[in-house]
Structures are given as C-alpha cells and as structure tokens.
Coordinates of C-alpha atoms and ligand atoms in Angstrom, one line a residue:
Chain A
M14 CA 0.0 0.0 0.0
N15 CA 1.5 3.3 -1.1
L16 CA 0.3 5.4 1.9
H17 CA 2.5 8.3 1.0
A18 CA 0.7 8.6 -2.3
I19 CA -2.7 8.5 -0.7
K20 CA -1.6 11.2 1.7
A21 CA -0.1 13.3 -1.1
I22 CA -3.3 13.2 -3.2
Y23 CA -5.5 13.8 -0.2
I24 CA -3.6 16.8 1.0
F25 CA -3.2 18.1 -2.6
E26 CA -6.9 18.0 -3.2
L27 CA -7.9 19.5 0.2
A28 CA -5.4 22.3 -0.5
R29 CA -7.4 23.0 -3.7
T30 CA -10.4 23.5 -1.4
W31 CA -8.4 25.7 0.8
R32 CA -7.4 27.9 -2.1
T33 CA -11.0 28.3 -3.2
L34 CA -12.3 28.4 0.4
F35 CA -14.7 31.2 -0.3
Q36 CA -16.5 29.5 -3.2
S37 CA -16.3 26.1 -1.6
I38 CA -17.8 27.0 1.7
A39 CA -19.4 30.4 1.5
G40 CA -21.5 29.6 -1.5
P41 CA -23.4 26.7 0.0
V42 CA -23.7 28.3 3.4
I43 CA -25.2 31.5 1.9
S44 CA -27.6 29.6 -0.3
T45 CA -28.7 27.5 2.7
S46 CA -29.4 30.7 4.7
L47 CA -31.5 31.9 1.8
Y48 CA -33.5 28.7 1.7
F49 CA -34.3 29.2 5.4
I50 CA -35.3 32.7 5.0
V51 CA -37.5 32.0 2.0
F52 CA -39.0 28.6 2.8
G53 CA -38.7 28.6 6.6
A54 CA -39.7 32.1 7.4
A55 CA -41.9 33.1 4.5
I56 CA -43.6 29.9 3.6
G57 CA -43.0 27.9 6.7
G58 CA -45.5 30.0 8.7
R59 CA -48.3 28.4 6.6
F60 CA -47.4 24.9 7.6
A61 CA -47.7 24.5 11.3
S62 CA -45.6 21.3 11.2
V63 CA -44.8 18.2 9.1
E64 CA -44.8 14.8 10.8
G65 CA -44.7 16.5 14.2
V66 CA -41.7 18.8 13.6
S67 CA -41.8 22.5 12.6
Y68 CA -41.4 23.1 8.9
G69 CA -38.1 24.9 9.5
A70 CA -36.7 22.0 11.4
F71 CA -38.1 19.6 8.9
L72 CA -36.1 21.3 6.2
V73 CA -32.7 21.0 7.9
P74 CA -31.8 17.4 7.0
G75 CA -33.1 17.8 3.4
L76 CA -31.1 20.9 2.8
V77 CA -27.9 19.4 4.2
M78 CA -28.4 16.3 2.0
M79 CA -29.0 18.5 -1.1
S80 CA -25.8 20.5 -0.6
V81 CA -23.8 17.4 0.2
L82 CA -25.0 15.5 -2.9
T83 CA -24.4 18.3 -5.4
E84 CA -21.1 19.4 -3.9
S85 CA -19.8 15.8 -3.6
V86 CA -20.5 15.2 -7.3
S87 CA -19.1 18.5 -8.5
N88 CA -16.0 18.5 -6.3
A89 CA -14.9 14.9 -7.0
S90 CA -15.6 15.2 -10.7
F91 CA -13.6 18.4 -11.0
G92 CA -10.8 16.9 -8.9
I93 CA -10.1 14.1 -11.4
Y94 CA -11.3 15.8 -14.6
M95 CA -8.8 18.7 -14.1
P96 CA -5.6 16.5 -14.4
R97 CA -7.1 14.7 -17.4
Y98 CA -7.9 18.0 -19.1
S99 CA -4.5 19.6 -18.4
G100 CA -2.6 16.5 -19.1
T101 CA -1.0 16.2 -15.6
I102 CA -2.7 12.8 -15.3
Y103 CA 0.4 11.4 -16.9
E104 CA 2.1 11.6 -13.5
L105 CA -0.6 9.6 -11.7
L106 CA -0.6 7.0 -14.5
S107 CA 3.2 6.6 -14.3
A108 CA 3.3 6.5 -10.5
P109 CA 3.4 3.4 -8.3
V110 CA -0.1 4.1 -7.2
S111 CA -2.9 1.5 -7.5
A112 CA -6.5 2.3 -8.5
F113 CA -7.6 1.7 -5.0
E114 CA -5.1 4.2 -3.6
T115 CA -6.1 6.8 -6.2
V116 CA -9.7 6.5 -5.3
I117 CA -9.1 6.7 -1.6
G118 CA -7.1 9.9 -2.2
Y119 CA -9.5 11.7 -4.5
V120 CA -12.8 10.4 -3.2
G121 CA -11.6 10.7 0.4
A122 CA -10.7 14.4 -0.1
A123 CA -14.0 15.2 -1.8
A124 CA -16.0 13.3 0.8
T125 CA -14.1 15.0 3.6
K126 CA -15.0 18.3 2.1
S127 CA -18.6 17.3 1.9
V128 CA -18.8 16.3 5.5
I129 CA -17.2 19.6 6.6
L130 CA -19.7 21.4 4.4
G131 CA -22.7 19.4 5.8
T132 CA -21.5 20.2 9.3
L133 CA -21.2 23.9 8.5
I134 CA -24.7 23.9 7.0
L135 CA -26.1 22.3 10.2
L136 CA -24.4 25.0 12.3
T137 CA -25.8 27.7 10.0
A138 CA -29.2 26.2 10.2
R139 CA -29.0 26.3 14.0
L140 CA -29.0 30.0 13.8
F141 CA -32.4 30.0 12.1
V142 CA -34.3 27.1 13.7
D143 CA -34.2 24.9 16.7
F144 CA -33.7 21.2 16.0
S145 CA -32.5 18.1 17.8
I146 CA -30.7 15.0 16.6
A147 CA -32.2 11.8 17.9
H148 CA -29.6 9.4 16.6
P149 CA -26.3 11.2 16.2
F150 CA -24.4 8.1 15.3
W151 CA -26.7 7.3 12.4
M152 CA -26.8 11.0 11.4
I153 CA -23.0 10.9 11.0
A154 CA -23.1 7.5 9.3
F155 CA -25.7 8.7 6.7
L156 CA -23.7 11.9 6.2
M157 CA -20.5 10.1 5.6
L158 CA -22.0 7.3 3.5
T159 CA -23.7 9.8 1.3
S160 CA -20.6 11.9 0.9
V161 CA -18.5 8.9 -0.1
T162 CA -21.1 7.5 -2.5
F163 CA -21.7 10.7 -4.3
S164 CA -18.0 11.6 -4.4
L165 CA -17.5 8.3 -6.1
L166 CA -20.3 9.2 -8.5
G167 CA -18.5 12.5 -9.2
F168 CA -15.2 10.6 -9.7
I169 CA -16.9 8.5 -12.4
L170 CA -18.4 11.5 -14.0
G171 CA -15.0 13.2 -14.0
I172 CA -13.5 10.2 -15.9
W173 CA -16.4 9.8 -18.3
A174 CA -16.7 13.5 -19.2
D175 CA -14.7 14.6 -22.2
G176 CA -15.6 18.3 -22.0
W177 CA -16.6 20.9 -19.6
E178 CA -20.2 20.8 -20.7
K179 CA -20.6 17.2 -19.8
L180 CA -19.0 17.9 -16.5
Q181 CA -21.6 20.5 -15.7
I182 CA -24.6 19.0 -17.3
V183 CA -24.9 15.9 -15.2
P184 CA -25.0 17.7 -11.9
M185 CA -27.4 20.2 -13.4
L186 CA -29.8 17.9 -15.3
I187 CA -29.6 14.8 -13.1
V188 CA -28.3 15.4 -9.6
T189 CA -29.9 18.7 -8.8
P190 CA -33.4 17.7 -10.0
L191 CA -33.2 14.4 -8.2
A192 CA -32.1 16.2 -5.1
F193 CA -35.0 18.7 -5.4
L194 CA -37.5 16.0 -6.0
G195 CA -36.1 13.8 -3.3
G196 CA -38.2 15.1 -0.5
S197 CA -35.8 17.8 0.7
F198 CA -38.6 20.3 1.0
Y199 CA -41.6 18.0 1.7
S200 CA -42.6 14.7 3.0
I201 CA -43.6 12.4 0.2
S202 CA -46.7 11.5 2.1
M203 CA -47.9 15.0 1.0
L204 CA -47.8 14.0 -2.7
P205 CA -50.8 12.4 -4.6
P206 CA -50.5 8.6 -4.6
F207 CA -49.4 8.3 -8.2
W208 CA -46.4 10.7 -7.6
Q209 CA -45.6 8.9 -4.4
K210 CA -45.0 5.8 -6.4
I211 CA -42.9 7.5 -9.0
T212 CA -40.9 9.2 -6.4
L213 CA -39.8 5.9 -5.0
F214 CA -37.7 5.4 -8.0
N215 CA -35.6 8.3 -7.0
P216 CA -32.7 7.1 -4.8
V217 CA -32.3 10.5 -3.2
V218 CA -35.7 9.9 -1.4
Y219 CA -34.1 7.1 0.6
L220 CA -31.1 9.1 1.5
V221 CA -33.1 12.1 2.7
S222 CA -35.6 10.0 4.5
G223 CA -33.0 8.0 6.3
F224 CA -31.0 11.1 7.2
R225 CA -34.2 12.8 8.4
W226 CA -35.0 9.8 10.5
S227 CA -31.7 10.2 12.3
F228 CA -32.8 13.6 13.4
Y229 CA -36.5 13.1 14.3
G230 CA -37.1 9.4 14.4
A231 CA -39.8 9.6 11.7
A232 CA -39.3 8.6 8.0
D233 CA -41.1 8.3 4.7
V234 CA -39.6 4.9 4.1
P235 CA -38.3 2.3 6.5
V236 CA -34.8 3.3 7.7
A237 CA -33.4 -0.2 6.9
L238 CA -34.5 0.3 3.3
S239 CA -32.7 3.7 3.3
L240 CA -29.6 2.2 4.5
A241 CA -29.8 -0.7 2.0
I242 CA -30.4 1.6 -0.9
T243 CA -27.5 3.9 0.1
G244 CA -25.3 0.8 0.5
L245 CA -26.4 -0.5 -2.9
L246 CA -25.6 2.8 -4.6
L247 CA -22.1 2.7 -3.0
M248 CA -21.6 -0.8 -4.3
I249 CA -22.6 0.2 -7.8
C250 CA -20.3 3.1 -7.8
L251 CA -17.4 1.0 -6.5
A252 CA -18.0 -1.6 -9.2
V253 CA -17.9 1.0 -11.9
V254 CA -14.7 2.6 -10.6
W255 CA -13.2 -0.9 -10.4
W256 CA -14.1 -1.5 -14.0
I257 CA -12.7 1.8 -15.1
F258 CA -9.3 1.1 -13.7
R259 CA -9.3 -2.5 -14.8
T260 CA -10.0 -1.6 -18.4
G261 CA -8.1 1.7 -18.4
Y262 CA -11.3 3.3 -19.7
K263 CA -10.6 6.8 -20.9
L264 CA -7.4 6.8 -18.9
K265 CA -5.0 4.7 -21.0
N266 CA -4.5 4.2 -24.7
Chain B
M15 CA 26.0 -6.7 -16.1
Q16 CA 22.3 -7.0 -16.7
P17 CA 20.8 -4.1 -18.7
I18 CA 18.7 -1.8 -16.5
I19 CA 15.9 -1.9 -19.1
E20 CA 15.2 -4.8 -21.4
I21 CA 12.6 -4.3 -24.1
R22 CA 11.5 -7.4 -26.1
G23 CA 9.2 -7.5 -29.1
L24 CA 7.4 -4.4 -28.1
K25 CA 4.4 -3.6 -30.4
K26 CA 1.7 -0.9 -30.1
T27 CA -1.3 -0.5 -32.3
Y28 CA -3.5 2.5 -31.3
A29 CA -7.2 2.3 -31.2
S30 CA -7.2 4.1 -34.5
G31 CA -5.6 1.1 -36.0
F32 CA -2.3 2.9 -36.5
Q33 CA 0.8 0.8 -35.6
A34 CA 3.2 3.0 -33.8
L35 CA 5.7 0.3 -32.7
K36 CA 6.4 -2.6 -34.9
G37 CA 8.4 -4.9 -32.7
V38 CA 11.1 -3.1 -30.7
D39 CA 14.0 -4.8 -29.0
L40 CA 16.3 -2.6 -26.9
D41 CA 18.7 -3.0 -24.0
I42 CA 19.7 0.0 -22.0
R43 CA 22.9 -0.2 -20.1
R44 CA 23.0 0.8 -16.4
G45 CA 24.3 4.3 -15.9
E46 CA 24.5 5.4 -19.5
I47 CA 22.9 8.2 -21.4
L48 CA 21.0 6.8 -24.3
A49 CA 19.8 9.3 -26.9
L50 CA 16.9 8.1 -29.0
L51 CA 16.9 9.9 -32.3
G52 CA 14.2 9.8 -34.7
P53 CA 12.0 11.9 -36.9
N54 CA 8.5 13.1 -35.8
G55 CA 6.1 10.2 -35.5
A56 CA 8.8 7.6 -35.2
G57 CA 7.3 6.2 -32.0
K58 CA 9.7 7.7 -29.4
T59 CA 7.0 9.0 -27.1
T60 CA 5.0 5.8 -27.5
L61 CA 8.0 3.7 -26.5
I62 CA 8.7 5.9 -23.4
S63 CA 5.0 5.9 -22.5
I64 CA 4.8 2.2 -22.5
V65 CA 7.9 1.8 -20.3
C66 CA 6.4 4.3 -17.8
G67 CA 3.0 2.7 -17.7
I68 CA 1.0 5.4 -19.4
V69 CA 0.2 3.5 -22.6
R70 CA -0.5 -0.2 -22.8
A71 CA 1.6 -2.3 -25.1
T72 CA -0.2 -4.5 -27.7
A73 CA 2.5 -7.2 -27.4
G74 CA 6.0 -7.7 -26.0
S75 CA 7.6 -7.2 -22.6
V76 CA 9.6 -4.7 -20.7
T77 CA 11.6 -5.2 -17.5
V78 CA 13.1 -2.4 -15.4
D79 CA 15.9 -3.6 -13.3
G80 CA 14.5 -7.1 -13.5
H81 CA 10.9 -6.1 -12.7
D82 CA 8.3 -6.8 -15.3
I83 CA 6.4 -3.5 -15.8
L84 CA 3.0 -5.3 -15.7
R85 CA 3.5 -8.0 -13.0
D86 CA 5.8 -6.1 -10.8
W87 CA 4.6 -2.6 -11.7
R88 CA 5.1 -1.0 -8.4
A89 CA 8.8 -1.8 -8.1
A90 CA 9.4 -0.9 -11.8
R91 CA 7.7 2.4 -11.6
S92 CA 9.3 3.5 -8.3
L93 CA 12.6 3.5 -10.1
I94 CA 11.6 5.8 -13.0
G95 CA 11.2 9.5 -13.3
L96 CA 9.5 10.9 -16.4
V97 CA 9.7 14.4 -18.0
P98 CA 7.0 14.4 -20.6
Q99 CA 7.2 16.0 -24.0
E100 CA 4.3 18.4 -23.5
L101 CA 4.5 21.2 -20.9
T102 CA 1.8 19.8 -18.7
T103 CA 1.8 21.4 -15.3
E104 CA -0.6 22.2 -12.6
A105 CA -1.6 25.8 -12.7
F106 CA -2.5 27.1 -9.3
E107 CA -0.1 25.2 -7.1
S108 CA 3.3 26.6 -5.9
V109 CA 6.5 25.1 -7.3
W110 CA 7.2 23.6 -3.9
A111 CA 3.8 22.0 -3.5
T112 CA 3.8 20.4 -6.9
V113 CA 7.2 19.0 -6.5
S114 CA 6.5 17.7 -3.0
F115 CA 3.3 16.1 -4.3
S116 CA 5.2 14.2 -6.9
R117 CA 7.6 12.8 -4.3
G118 CA 4.6 11.5 -2.2
L119 CA 2.9 10.1 -5.3
F120 CA 6.0 7.9 -5.9
G121 CA 5.8 6.6 -2.4
K122 CA 8.6 8.5 -0.7
P123 CA 8.2 10.2 2.7
P124 CA 8.4 14.0 2.6
N125 CA 12.0 15.2 2.6
P126 CA 12.4 19.0 2.4
V127 CA 16.2 18.7 2.2
V128 CA 16.0 16.7 -1.0
I129 CA 13.4 19.0 -2.6
E130 CA 15.5 22.0 -1.7
R131 CA 18.6 20.5 -3.3
I132 CA 16.6 19.7 -6.5
L133 CA 15.1 23.1 -6.7
K134 CA 18.5 24.8 -6.2
D135 CA 20.1 22.5 -8.8
L136 CA 17.5 23.6 -11.3
S137 CA 17.7 27.3 -10.3
L138 CA 14.1 27.2 -9.1
W139 CA 14.7 27.9 -5.5
D140 CA 13.8 31.6 -5.8
K141 CA 10.5 30.5 -7.4
R142 CA 9.5 27.9 -4.8
D143 CA 6.5 29.9 -3.6
T144 CA 5.5 31.0 -7.1
K145 CA 2.4 29.5 -8.7
V146 CA 3.4 27.3 -11.6
M147 CA 1.3 29.2 -14.1
A148 CA 3.2 32.4 -13.5
L149 CA 6.5 30.8 -14.7
S150 CA 8.0 31.0 -18.2
G151 CA 8.1 28.0 -20.5
G152 CA 11.7 27.3 -19.7
M153 CA 11.0 27.4 -16.0
K154 CA 7.9 25.1 -16.4
R155 CA 10.1 22.6 -18.2
R156 CA 12.5 22.7 -15.2
V157 CA 9.5 22.2 -12.8
L158 CA 8.7 19.1 -14.7
I159 CA 12.3 17.9 -14.4
A160 CA 12.2 18.7 -10.6
K161 CA 8.9 16.7 -10.3
A162 CA 10.5 13.8 -12.1
L163 CA 13.6 13.9 -9.8
S164 CA 11.6 14.4 -6.6
H165 CA 11.6 10.8 -5.7
E166 CA 15.3 10.3 -6.5
P167 CA 14.7 7.9 -9.4
R168 CA 17.4 5.5 -10.8
I169 CA 16.2 6.0 -14.3
L170 CA 15.2 9.3 -15.9
F171 CA 13.3 9.6 -19.1
L172 CA 13.4 13.0 -20.9
D173 CA 11.1 13.3 -23.8
E174 CA 12.5 16.1 -25.9
P175 CA 13.7 18.0 -22.9
T176 CA 15.2 20.9 -24.8
A177 CA 12.6 21.5 -27.5
G178 CA 11.8 25.1 -27.5
V179 CA 14.4 25.9 -24.9
D180 CA 16.8 28.7 -25.7
V181 CA 20.5 27.9 -26.2
E182 CA 21.7 29.1 -22.8
L183 CA 19.2 27.1 -20.9
R184 CA 19.9 24.1 -23.0
R185 CA 23.5 24.3 -22.0
G186 CA 22.4 24.4 -18.3
M187 CA 20.2 21.4 -18.8
W188 CA 23.0 19.4 -20.4
E189 CA 25.2 20.2 -17.5
M190 CA 22.5 19.0 -15.1
I191 CA 22.1 15.8 -17.1
G192 CA 25.8 15.3 -16.9
R193 CA 25.8 15.6 -13.1
L194 CA 22.9 13.2 -12.8
R195 CA 24.8 10.6 -14.9
E196 CA 27.8 11.0 -12.6
S197 CA 25.5 10.2 -9.7
G198 CA 24.7 6.9 -11.4
V199 CA 21.3 7.7 -12.9
T200 CA 20.5 6.1 -16.2
I201 CA 19.2 8.6 -18.6
I202 CA 17.1 8.1 -21.8
L203 CA 16.4 11.2 -23.8
T204 CA 14.7 11.7 -27.1
T205 CA 15.7 14.6 -29.2
H206 CA 15.6 16.2 -32.6
Y207 CA 18.8 18.1 -31.9
I208 CA 21.6 15.8 -33.1
E209 CA 24.2 18.0 -31.6
E210 CA 22.6 17.2 -28.2
A211 CA 23.1 13.5 -28.7
E212 CA 26.5 14.1 -30.1
E213 CA 27.5 16.2 -27.1
M214 CA 26.0 14.1 -24.3
A215 CA 25.1 10.6 -25.2
D216 CA 27.1 7.4 -24.5
S217 CA 24.8 5.4 -26.8
I218 CA 22.7 6.4 -29.7
G219 CA 19.5 4.6 -30.7
V220 CA 17.9 5.5 -34.0
I221 CA 14.2 4.8 -34.3
S222 CA 12.2 5.3 -37.5
G223 CA 8.7 4.2 -38.5
G224 CA 8.2 2.2 -35.2
R225 CA 11.4 0.2 -35.5
I226 CA 14.8 0.6 -33.9
V227 CA 17.1 1.1 -36.8
L228 CA 20.3 0.8 -34.8
V229 CA 21.7 1.1 -31.3
E230 CA 25.4 1.7 -30.9
Q231 CA 27.8 3.3 -28.6
K232 CA 28.4 6.7 -29.9
A233 CA 32.1 6.4 -30.5
A234 CA 31.7 3.1 -32.3
L235 CA 29.0 4.6 -34.4
M236 CA 31.0 7.6 -35.5
E237 CA 33.9 5.3 -36.2
K238 CA 31.9 2.8 -38.2
L239 CA 29.7 5.0 -40.2
G240 CA 31.6 8.2 -40.2
K241 CA 33.4 9.5 -43.3
R242 CA 36.3 11.7 -43.3
L243 CA 37.2 14.4 -45.7
L244 CA 40.6 15.7 -46.6
T245 CA 40.4 19.1 -48.2
L246 CA 43.4 20.6 -50.1
Q247 CA 43.5 24.2 -51.1
L248 CA 45.2 24.4 -54.4
Q249 CA 47.7 26.9 -55.5
N250 CA 46.4 26.9 -59.0
P251 CA 42.7 26.1 -59.7
L252 CA 41.9 23.1 -61.7
D253 CA 39.2 22.7 -64.4
A254 CA 38.9 19.0 -64.0
I255 CA 40.4 16.1 -62.0
P256 CA 43.5 15.1 -63.9
A257 CA 43.2 11.6 -65.4
E258 CA 46.2 10.4 -63.5
L259 CA 44.2 10.8 -60.3
A260 CA 41.1 9.0 -61.4
D261 CA 41.8 6.1 -59.0
F262 CA 41.1 8.3 -56.0
P263 CA 37.6 9.4 -55.0
L264 CA 38.2 13.1 -55.5
T265 CA 35.9 16.0 -56.2
L266 CA 36.6 19.6 -56.9
S267 CA 34.9 22.4 -55.1
E268 CA 35.1 26.2 -54.6
G269 CA 35.3 26.6 -58.4
G270 CA 38.3 24.3 -58.7
R271 CA 40.3 25.9 -55.9
E272 CA 39.7 23.0 -53.5
L273 CA 40.3 19.3 -54.0
V274 CA 38.3 17.1 -51.7
Y275 CA 39.3 13.5 -50.9
R276 CA 36.8 11.2 -49.2
F277 CA 38.0 8.2 -47.2
D278 CA 36.6 5.7 -44.8
T279 CA 37.7 5.9 -41.2
Q280 CA 37.5 2.1 -41.0
N281 CA 40.2 1.5 -43.6
E282 CA 43.6 1.0 -42.0
R283 CA 45.2 2.5 -45.1
T284 CA 43.7 5.8 -45.8
G285 CA 45.7 6.3 -49.0
I286 CA 46.5 9.8 -48.1
A287 CA 50.2 9.3 -48.4
G288 CA 49.8 7.9 -51.9
L289 CA 47.6 10.7 -52.9
L290 CA 49.9 13.4 -51.7
R291 CA 52.8 11.7 -53.5
K292 CA 50.9 11.6 -56.8
L293 CA 50.0 15.2 -56.5
G294 CA 53.6 16.1 -56.0
D295 CA 54.5 14.0 -59.0
H296 CA 52.1 15.9 -61.2
G297 CA 53.1 19.3 -59.9
I298 CA 49.8 20.0 -58.3
N299 CA 50.7 22.2 -55.4
Y300 CA 48.5 23.0 -52.4
T301 CA 48.8 25.8 -49.9
N302 CA 46.8 24.3 -47.1
L303 CA 45.1 21.1 -46.1
R304 CA 42.5 20.1 -43.5
T305 CA 40.5 17.0 -42.5
E306 CA 36.9 16.9 -41.3
E307 CA 34.8 14.1 -39.8
S308 CA 31.2 13.7 -40.7
S309 CA 28.9 14.7 -37.9
L310 CA 26.3 12.5 -36.3
E311 CA 23.8 14.5 -38.1
E312 CA 25.1 13.4 -41.5
I313 CA 25.2 9.8 -40.3
F314 CA 21.6 10.1 -39.0
V315 CA 20.2 11.6 -42.1
S316 CA 21.8 9.0 -44.3
L317 CA 20.5 6.2 -42.0
V318 CA 17.0 7.4 -42.0
R319 CA 17.0 8.1 -45.7
E320 CA 18.4 4.6 -46.4
R321 CA 15.5 2.9 -44.6
A322 CA 12.8 5.1 -45.8
Ligands
ADP416 N1 -3.3 8.2 -29.0 C1 -2.9 8.0 -30.3 N2 -3.8 7.5 -31.2 C2 -3.5 7.2 -32.5 N3 -2.3 7.4 -33.0 C3 -1.3 7.9 -32.2 C4 -1.6 8.2 -30.8 N4 -0.5 8.7 -30.2 C5 0.5 8.7 -31.2 N5 0.0 8.2 -32.3 C6 0.7 8.1 -33.6 O1 1.8 7.2 -33.4 C7 2.9 7.6 -34.1 C8 4.1 7.8 -33.1 O2 3.8 8.8 -32.3 P1 4.9 9.3 -31.2 O3 5.2 8.1 -30.4 O4 4.3 10.4 -30.4 O5 6.1 9.7 -32.1 P2 7.4 10.6 -31.7 O6 7.4 10.9 -30.2 O7 8.5 9.8 -32.2 O8 7.2 11.9 -32.5 C9 2.5 9.0 -34.8 O9 2.3 8.7 -36.1 C10 1.3 9.4 -34.0 O10 0.4 10.1 -34.9
MG417 MG1 7.3 12.5 -29.2

C-alpha cells in the first residue's frame, strides 16, 4: 500500500479546497441561509408542522443532503477531470499508485470536504431554527456514506466526461433535479398517490428519508431500506470505478 | 552486467488502427545516457509511455531492473522519473507544493532537504512559492524535471527536454544531465537536436517508423559510419580532375580551388600518403590542407534516408 501517495493526493486535493475556500464553503452556506429565509420564514408560517416537527426544522436534513449531494459530485468530478484536461494525469498513471489508492485519495478528499460542508450547514441552520438530533451516530453515518457515495459518482463523472459541458450537465440535469424532487422540502406523504409511487424510483428519497429519521425518528420509508439503498448505490459506484481502472477506460491508450 | 531496461518484441497498435511500434528490442545499459533519435512520429513518445505505464503495449515485454512492468509494476515504476514532452503542469499550485506532491505520489516520505537541493540545482529555489502558471516556459520545463527527480529515481526519461528551450538554458540542462549521470542515474532522452546527442550521449539509438534502426555506442557509431574528408587548397585552380588521379575518390569544389578527398575511417590504409605523393609527381601544389569528420547529423540523415 502506497500510503505516501494517498496522503499526497488527499492533501493536494484539500489544498485546492483551501485555495478556493470562499466558493467552496461560503456559497453553499449562503444559499442555505437563503432557503431558510425563503422557505422557513416566508412559507413555513403556513405549515404548522410536518410529521410533528416544525417546517423549518423539517427542512434542515433535506437541505444538508441536497448540498452534500451536489457538492460531492461537482467536487470529486472536478478533482479528477482537471488533471485529465490539463494532461498532468500522466504523472498519476506513471506512479506506483494503485487504482484503490487513487480512489481513496481523490474520493476521500472530496468526501471530507462534503462532511465539513454538511456540518457547516447544520451549524448555520441552527442560527435559524431549533432542531434536535435523535440518533447522532446514524446521522454521521448517513452523512459520511452519502458523501462517499456521491463523491464516487463524481469521480466516475470526471473520468467519463470529455468536455466541460458534460461535466456541468450531469449535476445540473440529473443530480440537482433528483435532489430537489427527493423530498428535501416536503414529505412524500404530502404527494398524490401516483407521484408517491414515481418518487420511490428516486434514490435520493431514501437518503433524505434516512437522514431525516436520524434527526427526528420519523421517516417516509423504513430506515433499513434507506440504509440498504445507500449501500447499494455505494456498491454500484465502487463496481464502476473498479471496472474503469481494470480496463483503463478513458485513462490509457 | 544485466541491462537496467530490457525491451523485447514491443508492439503498439493504437485504437485508430495505427501501428506506432512494430516490434522493438532494446537493451539500455546501467548508468549510461542513451539518446533516442528519430523523426517526428517515429514512435519515441509511444515507447517511453509504455515503459512508464501510461500506454499499454499490444505485445511484447519490458523489464526495469529485472521487474516486469506489468507483473511487478510498483517496483518498476518506483525506479523511474519521467519528464513528458508536453509542458503539462498544474496551474495554481506553488512550485514547492507540486514537486512535493510528486515525491509523495512515488511513495517517498516527505524530505524538504531533497526538494530544496533539487530546486536549487534547477535554479528554481527563488521561485519555490510562485504559482506554476506564473512561470516562463523554460521554468515550467524545469519544474517538470524537478517533479521527475523528486523521488530520486534511478532512471530518468526525458522526452525532448530541450525542445523550444533557448540555447543558454539548453547548456544548463546538459550540465545538469551530466551531473545526474555522474551520480549513477541512467538517462534516456529523445531529441531532434543531433548536436545534443553528439554532445552528451554514451549510446545512440535511432528509431524510425516504429522500428529501432540501430543502437550503438556513440564512439563506435561515428567510427563505423563516419566518413572523413581531406580538403586541399590548391595553389592553381583546376578545371577537372587530372586523369592520373582517377583512381582516387576526388571531387573539386570552390570553383576548382579545392580538392576534396573522401575516405573511410575504417580503412587502416587511408591512401592519403599515396595521394599526396601523386599530387607532388604531377606538380599540383597546395597551400593548405585540413581534415573533417562527418557529424552524427550526417550519419543520422543518411541512415533514416536509407531505410525510408
Ligand atoms: N493516441 C494515439 N492514437 C493514435 N495514434 C497515435 C496516438 N499517439 C500517437 N499516435 C501516432 O503514433 C505515431 C508515433 O507517435 P509518437 O510516439 O508520439 O512519435 P514521436 O514521439 O517519435 O514523435 C505517430 O504517427 C502518431 O500520430
Ligand atoms: Mg514525441
């Protein structure tokens, strides 16, 4: 195991975050604050509560998840796309670094950043609403699992994309809509029965539901199912990454 | 001694169907500087990329210090540093950060003393905190060299290291390469500049159309393929070569004011003494004479032309 290489990649990637600290952290924190002001304060007054919690508090887990999902994807995809684009990937390909070590370095850094981001959003939210965390262990587990899974997805995207457009379009056309329709802002029990069924095909629903359960003990779908789906997504992403490195897909001639 | 790199039957066909390497066999001796000469598209970069693990070979094998590059890839790659042909550098990182990163990537623990020495050797020490994108092309090239040396490799590949580098910097780079060789590093460089090979290399490999045309120690190569010229400045210009001298391979130049005699360096008997005697016999006087050796460039051009 080339631990020095993992460390080098990890630190290098986090340093990139550090350099762009303002965009990386301030952006999501500000937009979260705006969500609270708009949804929580302006609209929230009309809903007394959802599933026994105030609408403002109900929003918190969903908003955290939404930022974590989109930021994980965009961060990890950028991290590996950049060296491909600039050509510096030659160094990684010629180094005594295995696929596994590469993934730990890149995905680890992106996931770390997402976890920090999620924590910051939680802290920001605390300024606006009062909420409690019923199962802190599971809260952290869901946060980390989601960060890792979607960072892997981002990594795959960064390898698949052969232009900046593709790199942007997947988060914009797939991840963000799924996140928005994943029950971040509402409980799916509020939807008409037909849409409830459709919604169940959206994997984000399970993530948000499980994450929300760790806060308030109530969920749209059974928490075991949430965990299983998250785990399944993780496995699929891992398998794809494994295949990419085994075949050299888009990495080697 | 076992060669440090052994290449056997190496072939590469790109996805486009183009065959860039058509069966390359090559041994590289430990501690030497091998210059790979070849026209554009000859397959130099492809060959290097395969040895370094960037491109997959279609057939054949490569071992690096006895380690197969596929089965024993970690050990093989740890020994190699690569300076790529293209100026591909990170943009936003400092020189120090990018060079330290490379060292870690190749599995070495951080060592500021080594990095400092490398940066000083390459005259980059003053720029250590500068972002790479703010450097000139020549400095970026040196950053790439620093990255390649950061993990103290035993073998260094330089793919056209001095392309587009001005003369002064080129000299500096040659000196650095010379120092590396003295410290026991094996160096493989590709180049268009024949004078570069002539100046630095111990061995010369010529590659053309995906095949190694020849590999030879430089001195032996010059000896074997070199031609020498003897030029005589005549006192009185000649209109034509006198019939008495028809046995000698002679030509007239400079409007008949110079007589040029071409002879093979391999021949023990150059025939010069005989020629000069005959000239004297026929009253052809000369005011000056000089000999010239053909350069590696001439040898190279004739080789590549021969095979084309
Ligand atoms: N990725 C690739 N796909 C298809 N053909 C390639 C690729 N890379 C190089 N080639 C071709 O292979 C030949 C050898 O290229 P290269 O090894 O770069 O030559 P050199 O470095 O000697 O100039 C060239 O004709 C080039 O066009
Ligand atoms: Mg080349």
